XYZ file of C-alpha atoms in Angstrom:
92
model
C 0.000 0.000 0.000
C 1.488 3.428 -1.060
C 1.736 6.670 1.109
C -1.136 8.210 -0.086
C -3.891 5.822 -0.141
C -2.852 5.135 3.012
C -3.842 8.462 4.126
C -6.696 8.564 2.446
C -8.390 5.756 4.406
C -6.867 7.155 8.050
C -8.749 10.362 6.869
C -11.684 8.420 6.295
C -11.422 6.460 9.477
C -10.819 9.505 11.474
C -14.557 10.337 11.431
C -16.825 8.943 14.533
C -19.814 8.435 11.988
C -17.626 6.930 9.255
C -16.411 4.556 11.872
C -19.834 3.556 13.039
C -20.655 2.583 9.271
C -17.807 0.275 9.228
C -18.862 -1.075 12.751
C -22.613 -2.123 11.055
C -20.684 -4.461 8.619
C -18.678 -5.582 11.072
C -21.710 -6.733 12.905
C -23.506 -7.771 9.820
C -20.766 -10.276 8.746
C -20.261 -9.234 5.557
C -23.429 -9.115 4.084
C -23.999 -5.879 2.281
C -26.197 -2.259 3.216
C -28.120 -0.745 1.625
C -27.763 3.355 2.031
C -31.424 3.529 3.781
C -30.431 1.195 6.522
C -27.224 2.943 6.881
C -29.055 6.510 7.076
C -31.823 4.673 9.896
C -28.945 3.934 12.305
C -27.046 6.788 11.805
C -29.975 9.490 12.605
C -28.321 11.866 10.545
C -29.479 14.050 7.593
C -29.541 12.294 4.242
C -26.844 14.868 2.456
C -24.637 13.670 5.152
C -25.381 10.313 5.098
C -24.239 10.474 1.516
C -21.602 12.984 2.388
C -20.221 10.035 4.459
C -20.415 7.708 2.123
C -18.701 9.023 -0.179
C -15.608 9.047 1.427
C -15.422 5.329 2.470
C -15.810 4.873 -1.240
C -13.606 7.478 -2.719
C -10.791 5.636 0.217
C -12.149 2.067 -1.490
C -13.655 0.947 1.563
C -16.749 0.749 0.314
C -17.807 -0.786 -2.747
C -21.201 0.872 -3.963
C -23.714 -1.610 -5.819
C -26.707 -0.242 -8.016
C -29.398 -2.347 -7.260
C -32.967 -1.119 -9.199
C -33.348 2.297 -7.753
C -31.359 1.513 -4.813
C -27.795 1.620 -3.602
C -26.372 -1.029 -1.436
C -22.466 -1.284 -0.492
C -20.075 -3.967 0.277
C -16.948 -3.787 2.294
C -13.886 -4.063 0.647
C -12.248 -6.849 2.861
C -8.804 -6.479 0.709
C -7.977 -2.951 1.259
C -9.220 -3.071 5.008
C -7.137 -5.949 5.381
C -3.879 -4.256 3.222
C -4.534 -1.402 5.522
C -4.087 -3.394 9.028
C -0.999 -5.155 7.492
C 0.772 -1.509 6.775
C -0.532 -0.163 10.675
C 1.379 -3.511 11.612
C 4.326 -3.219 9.437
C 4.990 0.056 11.953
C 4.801 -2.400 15.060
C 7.507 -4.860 13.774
């Protein structure tokens, strides 16, 4: 993993409600959300729902899914997993 998508995803991760998304798949063992079930949980406004979002999929930890009129998004187990290996790499 390179320098900068490296920071891209601590940026990502350094958000309380970003963190919480992540949390939901966690507990959801790996099955997919859709963006309505994220936005129920979160109690926030949709815009930043989306704003939020966004990020985890611009930093690829997210993989969006067009399903019909809806969205639903994956986790990208390979790039979380890339990223604990390089947090790791620092611990050696």
């Amino acid at each position: 993993m390179d320098s900068k998508k490296f920071e891209k995803i601590s940026r990502a991760l350094g958000d309380p409600h970003r963190l919480r998304i992540l949390e939901k798949f966690r507990k959801k063992c790996d099955d997919a959300l859709y963006c309505s079930e994220i936005h129920d949980f979160l109690d926030l406004a949709q815009p930043s729902v989306s704003h939020h979002l966004k990020q985890l999929v611009e930093a690829d930890l997210l993989i969006p899914e067009k399903e019909g009129r809806n969205l639903k998004y994956n986790l990208n187990q390979q790039v979380l997993n890339d990223y604990i290996a390089f947090l790791t790499a620092f611990k050696g």
